[in-house]
Short mmCIF file of C-alpha atoms in Angstrom, two decimals:
data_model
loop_
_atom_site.label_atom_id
_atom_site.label_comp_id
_atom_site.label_asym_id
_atom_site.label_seq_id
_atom_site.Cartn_x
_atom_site.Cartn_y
_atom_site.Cartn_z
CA UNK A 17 97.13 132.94 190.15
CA UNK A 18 100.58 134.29 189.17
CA UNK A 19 102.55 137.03 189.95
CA UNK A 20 103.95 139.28 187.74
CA UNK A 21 105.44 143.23 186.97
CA UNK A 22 103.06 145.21 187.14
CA UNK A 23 104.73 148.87 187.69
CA UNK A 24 108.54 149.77 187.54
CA UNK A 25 110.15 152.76 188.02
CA UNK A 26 113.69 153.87 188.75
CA UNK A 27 115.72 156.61 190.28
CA UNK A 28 119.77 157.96 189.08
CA UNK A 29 121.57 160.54 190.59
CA UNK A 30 122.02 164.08 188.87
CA UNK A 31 125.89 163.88 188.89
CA UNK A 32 127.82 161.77 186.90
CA UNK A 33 131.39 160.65 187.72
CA UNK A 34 133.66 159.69 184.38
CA UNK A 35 136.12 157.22 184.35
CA UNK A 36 138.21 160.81 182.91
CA UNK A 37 137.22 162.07 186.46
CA UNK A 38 138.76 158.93 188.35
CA UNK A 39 141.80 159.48 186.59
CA UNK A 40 142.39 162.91 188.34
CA UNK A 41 142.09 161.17 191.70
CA UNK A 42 143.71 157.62 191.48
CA UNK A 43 146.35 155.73 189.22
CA UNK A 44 144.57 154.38 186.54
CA UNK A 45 143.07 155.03 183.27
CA UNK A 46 139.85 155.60 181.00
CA UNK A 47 141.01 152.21 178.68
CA UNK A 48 141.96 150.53 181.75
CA UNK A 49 138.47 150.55 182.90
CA UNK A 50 136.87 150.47 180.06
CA UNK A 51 138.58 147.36 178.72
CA UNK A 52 138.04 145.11 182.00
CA UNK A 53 134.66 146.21 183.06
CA UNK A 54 132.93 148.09 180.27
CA UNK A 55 132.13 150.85 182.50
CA UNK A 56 132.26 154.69 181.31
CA UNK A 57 130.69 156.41 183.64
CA UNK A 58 128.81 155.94 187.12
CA UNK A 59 126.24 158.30 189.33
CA UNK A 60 126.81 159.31 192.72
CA UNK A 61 123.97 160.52 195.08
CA UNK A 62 125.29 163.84 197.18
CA UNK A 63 125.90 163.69 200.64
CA UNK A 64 121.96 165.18 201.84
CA UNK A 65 120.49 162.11 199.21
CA UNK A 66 120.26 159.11 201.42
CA UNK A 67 119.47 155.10 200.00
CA UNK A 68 115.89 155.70 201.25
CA UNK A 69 115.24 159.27 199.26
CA UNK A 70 116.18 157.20 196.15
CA UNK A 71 114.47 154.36 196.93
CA UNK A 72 111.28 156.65 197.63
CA UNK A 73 111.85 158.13 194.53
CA UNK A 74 111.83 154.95 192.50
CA UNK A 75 108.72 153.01 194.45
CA UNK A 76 107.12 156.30 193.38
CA UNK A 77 107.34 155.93 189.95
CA UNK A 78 106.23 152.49 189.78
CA UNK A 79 103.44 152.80 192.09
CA UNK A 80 102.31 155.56 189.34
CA UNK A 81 103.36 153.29 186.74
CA UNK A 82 100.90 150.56 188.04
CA UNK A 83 98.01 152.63 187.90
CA UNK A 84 97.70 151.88 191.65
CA UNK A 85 97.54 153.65 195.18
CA UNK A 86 100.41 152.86 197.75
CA UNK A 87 97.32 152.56 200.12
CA UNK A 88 96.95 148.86 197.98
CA UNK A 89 100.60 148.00 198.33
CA UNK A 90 99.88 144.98 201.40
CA UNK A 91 104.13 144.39 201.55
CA UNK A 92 106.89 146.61 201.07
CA UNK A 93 110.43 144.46 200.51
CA UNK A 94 113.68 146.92 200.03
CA UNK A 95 117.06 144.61 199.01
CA UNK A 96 119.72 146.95 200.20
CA UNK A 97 122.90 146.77 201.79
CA UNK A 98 123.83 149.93 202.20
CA UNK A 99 120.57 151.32 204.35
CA UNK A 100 120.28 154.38 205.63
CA UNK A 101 120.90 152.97 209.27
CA UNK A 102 120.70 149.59 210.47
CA UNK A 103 117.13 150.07 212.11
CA UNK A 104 115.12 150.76 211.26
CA UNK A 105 114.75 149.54 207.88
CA UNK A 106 114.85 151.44 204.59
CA UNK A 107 110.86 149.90 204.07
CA UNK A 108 109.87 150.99 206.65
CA UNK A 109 111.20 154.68 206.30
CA UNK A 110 109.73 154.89 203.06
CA UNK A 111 106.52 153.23 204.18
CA UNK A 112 105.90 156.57 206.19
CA UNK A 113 106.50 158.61 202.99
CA UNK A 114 104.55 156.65 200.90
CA UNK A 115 101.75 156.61 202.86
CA UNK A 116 101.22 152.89 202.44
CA UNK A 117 99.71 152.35 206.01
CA UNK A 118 98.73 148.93 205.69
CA UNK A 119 101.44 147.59 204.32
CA UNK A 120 104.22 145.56 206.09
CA UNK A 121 108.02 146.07 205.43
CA UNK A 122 111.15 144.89 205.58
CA UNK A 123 114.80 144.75 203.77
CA UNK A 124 116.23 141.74 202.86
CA UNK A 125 120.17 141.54 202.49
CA UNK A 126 121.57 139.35 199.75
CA UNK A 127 123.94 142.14 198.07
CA UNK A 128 123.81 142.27 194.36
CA UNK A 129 121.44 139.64 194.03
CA UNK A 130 118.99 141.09 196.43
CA UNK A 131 116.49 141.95 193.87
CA UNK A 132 115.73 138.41 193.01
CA UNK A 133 115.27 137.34 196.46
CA UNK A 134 112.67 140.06 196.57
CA UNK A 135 111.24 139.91 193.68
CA UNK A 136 110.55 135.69 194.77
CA UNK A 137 109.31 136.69 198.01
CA UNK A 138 106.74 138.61 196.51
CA UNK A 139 105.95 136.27 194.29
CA UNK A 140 104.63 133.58 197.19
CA UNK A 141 102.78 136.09 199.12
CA UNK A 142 101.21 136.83 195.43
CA UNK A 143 100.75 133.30 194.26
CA UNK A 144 98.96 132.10 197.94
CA UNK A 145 96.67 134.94 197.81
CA UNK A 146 97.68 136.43 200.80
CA UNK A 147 98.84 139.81 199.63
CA UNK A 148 97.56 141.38 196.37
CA UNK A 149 100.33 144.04 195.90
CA UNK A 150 103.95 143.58 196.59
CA UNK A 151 106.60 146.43 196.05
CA UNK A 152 110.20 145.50 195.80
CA UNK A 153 112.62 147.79 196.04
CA UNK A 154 116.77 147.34 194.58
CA UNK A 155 118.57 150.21 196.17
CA UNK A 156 121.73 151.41 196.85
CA UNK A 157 124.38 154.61 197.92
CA UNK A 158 127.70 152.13 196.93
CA UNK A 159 129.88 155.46 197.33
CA UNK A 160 129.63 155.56 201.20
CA UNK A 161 131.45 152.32 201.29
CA UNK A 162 133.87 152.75 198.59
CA UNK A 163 137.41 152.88 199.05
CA UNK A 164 137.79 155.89 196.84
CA UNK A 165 141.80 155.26 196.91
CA UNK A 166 141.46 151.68 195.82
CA UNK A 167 141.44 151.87 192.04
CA UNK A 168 140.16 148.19 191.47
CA UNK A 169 137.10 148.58 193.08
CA UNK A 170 136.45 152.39 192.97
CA UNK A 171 136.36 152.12 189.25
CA UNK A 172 133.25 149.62 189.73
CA UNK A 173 130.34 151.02 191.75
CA UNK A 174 127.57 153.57 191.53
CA UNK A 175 124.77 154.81 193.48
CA UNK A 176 120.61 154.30 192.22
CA UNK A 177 117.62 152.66 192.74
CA UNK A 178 115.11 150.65 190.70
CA UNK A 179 111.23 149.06 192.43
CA UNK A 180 109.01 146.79 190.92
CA UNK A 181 105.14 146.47 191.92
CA UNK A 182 104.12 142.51 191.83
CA UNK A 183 100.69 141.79 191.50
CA UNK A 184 98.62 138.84 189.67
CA UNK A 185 98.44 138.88 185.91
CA UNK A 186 96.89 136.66 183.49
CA UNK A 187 97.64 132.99 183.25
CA UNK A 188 100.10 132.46 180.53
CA UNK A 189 102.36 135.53 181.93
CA UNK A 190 104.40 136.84 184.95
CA UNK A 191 107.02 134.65 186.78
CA UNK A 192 107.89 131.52 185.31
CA UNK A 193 110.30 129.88 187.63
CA UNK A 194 112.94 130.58 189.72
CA UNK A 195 116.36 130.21 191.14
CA UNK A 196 118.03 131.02 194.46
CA UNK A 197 121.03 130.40 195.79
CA UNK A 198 123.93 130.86 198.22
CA UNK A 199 127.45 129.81 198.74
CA UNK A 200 129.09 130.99 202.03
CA UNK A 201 132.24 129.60 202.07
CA UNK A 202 132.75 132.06 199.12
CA UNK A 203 132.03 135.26 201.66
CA UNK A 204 135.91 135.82 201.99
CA UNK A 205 135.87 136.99 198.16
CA UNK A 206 133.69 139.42 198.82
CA UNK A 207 132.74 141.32 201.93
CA UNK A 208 132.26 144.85 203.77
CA UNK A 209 134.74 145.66 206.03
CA UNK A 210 134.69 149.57 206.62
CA UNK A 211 134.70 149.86 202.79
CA UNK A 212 134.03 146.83 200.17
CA UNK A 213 136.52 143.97 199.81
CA UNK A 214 136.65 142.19 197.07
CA UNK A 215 138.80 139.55 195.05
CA UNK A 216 138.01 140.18 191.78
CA UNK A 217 140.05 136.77 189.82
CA UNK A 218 137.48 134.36 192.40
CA UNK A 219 134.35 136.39 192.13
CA UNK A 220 134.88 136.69 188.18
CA UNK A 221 135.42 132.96 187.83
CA UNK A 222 132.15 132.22 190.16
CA UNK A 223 129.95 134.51 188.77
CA UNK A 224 130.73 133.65 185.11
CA UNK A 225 129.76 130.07 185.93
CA UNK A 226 127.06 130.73 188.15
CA UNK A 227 125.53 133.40 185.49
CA UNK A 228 125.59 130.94 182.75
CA UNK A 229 124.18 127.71 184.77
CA UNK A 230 121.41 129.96 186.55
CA UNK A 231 119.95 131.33 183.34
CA UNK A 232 119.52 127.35 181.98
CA UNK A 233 118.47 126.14 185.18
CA UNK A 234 115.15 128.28 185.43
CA UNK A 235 114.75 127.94 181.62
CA UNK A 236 114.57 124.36 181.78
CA UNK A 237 112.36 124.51 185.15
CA UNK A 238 109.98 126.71 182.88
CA UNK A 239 109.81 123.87 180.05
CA UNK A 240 111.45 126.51 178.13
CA UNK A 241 114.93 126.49 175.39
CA UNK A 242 116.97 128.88 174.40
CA UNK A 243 115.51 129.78 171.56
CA UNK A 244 112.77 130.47 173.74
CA UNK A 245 114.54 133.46 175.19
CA UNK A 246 113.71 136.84 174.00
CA UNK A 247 115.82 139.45 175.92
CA UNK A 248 118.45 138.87 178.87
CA UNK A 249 118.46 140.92 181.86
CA UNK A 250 121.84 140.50 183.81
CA UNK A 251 123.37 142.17 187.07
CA UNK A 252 125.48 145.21 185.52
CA UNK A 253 128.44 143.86 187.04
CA UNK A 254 130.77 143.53 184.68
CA UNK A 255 130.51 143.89 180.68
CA UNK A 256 132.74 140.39 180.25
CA UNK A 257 130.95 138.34 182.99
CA UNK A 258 127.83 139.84 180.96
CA UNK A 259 129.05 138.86 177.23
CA UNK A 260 129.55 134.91 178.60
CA UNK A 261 125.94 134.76 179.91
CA UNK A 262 124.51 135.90 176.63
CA UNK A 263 126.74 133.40 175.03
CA UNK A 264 125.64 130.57 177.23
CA UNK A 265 121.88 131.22 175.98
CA UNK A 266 123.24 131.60 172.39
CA UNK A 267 121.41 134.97 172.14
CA UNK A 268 122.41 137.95 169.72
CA UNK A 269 124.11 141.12 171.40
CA UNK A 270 120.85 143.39 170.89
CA UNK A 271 118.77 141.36 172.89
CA UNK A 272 120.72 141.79 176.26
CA UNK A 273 120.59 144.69 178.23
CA UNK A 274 123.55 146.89 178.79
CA UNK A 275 123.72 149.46 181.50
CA UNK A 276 126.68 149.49 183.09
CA UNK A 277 128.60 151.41 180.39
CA UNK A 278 126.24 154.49 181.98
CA UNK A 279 125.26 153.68 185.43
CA UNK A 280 128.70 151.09 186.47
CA UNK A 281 127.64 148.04 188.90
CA UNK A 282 124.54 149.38 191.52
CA UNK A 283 124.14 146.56 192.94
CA UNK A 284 120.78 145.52 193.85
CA UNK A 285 119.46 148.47 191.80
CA UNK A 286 121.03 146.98 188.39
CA UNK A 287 118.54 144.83 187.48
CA UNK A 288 114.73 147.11 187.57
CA UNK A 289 116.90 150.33 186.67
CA UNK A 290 117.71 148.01 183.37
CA UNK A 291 114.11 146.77 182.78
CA UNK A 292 112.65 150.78 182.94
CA UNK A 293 115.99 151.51 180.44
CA UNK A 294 114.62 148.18 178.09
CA UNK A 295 110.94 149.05 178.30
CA UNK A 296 111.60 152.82 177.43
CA UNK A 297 113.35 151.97 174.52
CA UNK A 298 110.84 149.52 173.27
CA UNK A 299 112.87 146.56 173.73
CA UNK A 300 110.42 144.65 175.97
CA UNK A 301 107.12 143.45 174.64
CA UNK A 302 104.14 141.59 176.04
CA UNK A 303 104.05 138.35 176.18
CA UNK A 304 108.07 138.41 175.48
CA UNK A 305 110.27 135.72 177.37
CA UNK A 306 112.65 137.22 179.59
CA UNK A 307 115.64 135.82 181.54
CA UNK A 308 117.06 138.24 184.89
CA UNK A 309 120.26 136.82 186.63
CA UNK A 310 122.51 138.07 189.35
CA UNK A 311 125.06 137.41 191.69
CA UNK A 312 126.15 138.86 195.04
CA UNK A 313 128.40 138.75 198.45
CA UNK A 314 127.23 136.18 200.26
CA UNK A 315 128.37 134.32 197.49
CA UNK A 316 124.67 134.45 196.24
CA UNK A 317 122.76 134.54 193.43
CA UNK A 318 119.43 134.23 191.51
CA UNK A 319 117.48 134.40 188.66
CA UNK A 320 113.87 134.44 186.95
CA UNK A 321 112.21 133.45 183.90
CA UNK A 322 109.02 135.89 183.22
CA UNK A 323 106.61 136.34 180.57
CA UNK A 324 106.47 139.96 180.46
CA UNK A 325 102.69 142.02 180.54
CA UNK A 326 99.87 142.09 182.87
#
């Protein structure tokens, strides 16, 4: 048996913050941004719209999307670190709402990368038959731990959420392989203090490396090439960080996604808000090859190889 996507949905919040907008507020400019990051614009959840309303919002949609019940889902995972409050968890809150009563929860904390760690951890509860229906949850509310005066990493960050329903599929589809990973002595580079830290020259230079060497790694644990590649699925991070992981698999500009010019770095939410943006626009296809990478605080990072369809 393997595990595979067999729902997605995603949630964005109604108002939308332009890099024009940040200009009124802090020193820096529209080109500025643009140029470095590739980011235009970002969404920011109000003040009553809390990481679990968005992440109940999402699971929602991809629980529909599935064609299932949430009374099937058996494990609820939510990668998130910016809960609603430390306990309990953002699962479990929206384990009430959802009314999936048999299902166990939990969030798992590996920052931007969070998504793949889920989306793994399903995938062995899957893949040993213990559990038949896995929802993973990327969610986060980044603007309640920005530094709205600090221009080089208020420019960056925006608030959604994207879920994922796992669940077996046929043979020659779902997850491929896999890679995990963490690097600790990098946690200085990136951190939350009261608001997020970051040194942007040391986590550009790791994540451009790590990016590039992650997507080849699970390739070539899937007996797969590049030209075996059909779309790319990064982190929305940054647009240049992006552009050398697209390079590294040799792969034309149209068949990686790009987000982040609309929706700016969310995190663990980057990632399944892309893959409901590629699969409404008809860019993902069954049976297609598909390569998702990210990178986090921790230092972490992962990434999958899937065969998209059911």
């Amino acid at each position: 048996m393997r595990a595979g996507i067999v729902g997605i949905g995603r949630y964005l919040p109604e108002k939308i913050v332009t890099n024009q907008d940040l200009e009124k507020i802090m020193d820096t400019s529209d080109e500025w941004i643009r140029t470095r990051t590739g980011i235009e614009e970002r969404r920011i959840a109000a003040d009553d719209v809390d990481t679990s309303d968005m992440a109940l919002a999402a699971a929602q949609e991809a629980i529909k999307h599935a064609g299932i019940t949430a009374e099937e889902i058996d494990l609820i995972l939510v990668a998130t670190v910016t809960p609603d409050t430390p306990f309990p968890s953002v699962a479990c809150r929206i384990q009430e709402k959802l009314g999936a009563t048999k299902a166990a929860a939990m969030d798992i904390s590996a920052a931007c990368a969070g998504f793949m760690y889920g989306m793994v951890t399903g995938k062995q509860f899957i893949e040993t038959e213990v559990y038949k229906y896995v929802l993973v949850v990327g969610v986060e509310k980044l603007s309640k731990v920005t530094d709205w005066n600090d221009r080089n990493t208020a420019v960056l960050f925006g608030d959604g959420a994207g879920a994922a329903i796992l669940g077996p599929v046929s043979e020659n589809r779902g997850i491929l392989s896999f890679e995990l990973g963490a690097d600790g002595t990098g946690a200085k580079h990136l951190y939350q203090d009261e608001y997020i830290i970051m040194n942007g020259r040391e986590v550009f230079k790791f994540a451009v490396r790590q990016m590039g060497e992650s997507s080849l790694h699970v390739l070539e644990k899937a007996g797969l090439t590049k030209e075996d590649v059909d779309f790319l699925i990064p982190h929305q991070a940054n647009i240049r960080i992006m552009e050398a992981s697209r390079q590294r698999l040799e792969l034309p500009v149209e068949k990686m996604s790009k987000t982040v010019h609309k929706y700016g770095n969310t995190s663990a939410a980057s990632i399944p808000i892309s893959i409901v943006e590629e699969l409404e626009a008809g860019k993902l296809k069954d049976d297609d090859v598909i390569v998702m990478v990210g990178f986090g605080g921790g230092l972490t990072w992962g990434a999958i190889a899937i065969r998209w369809g059911k």
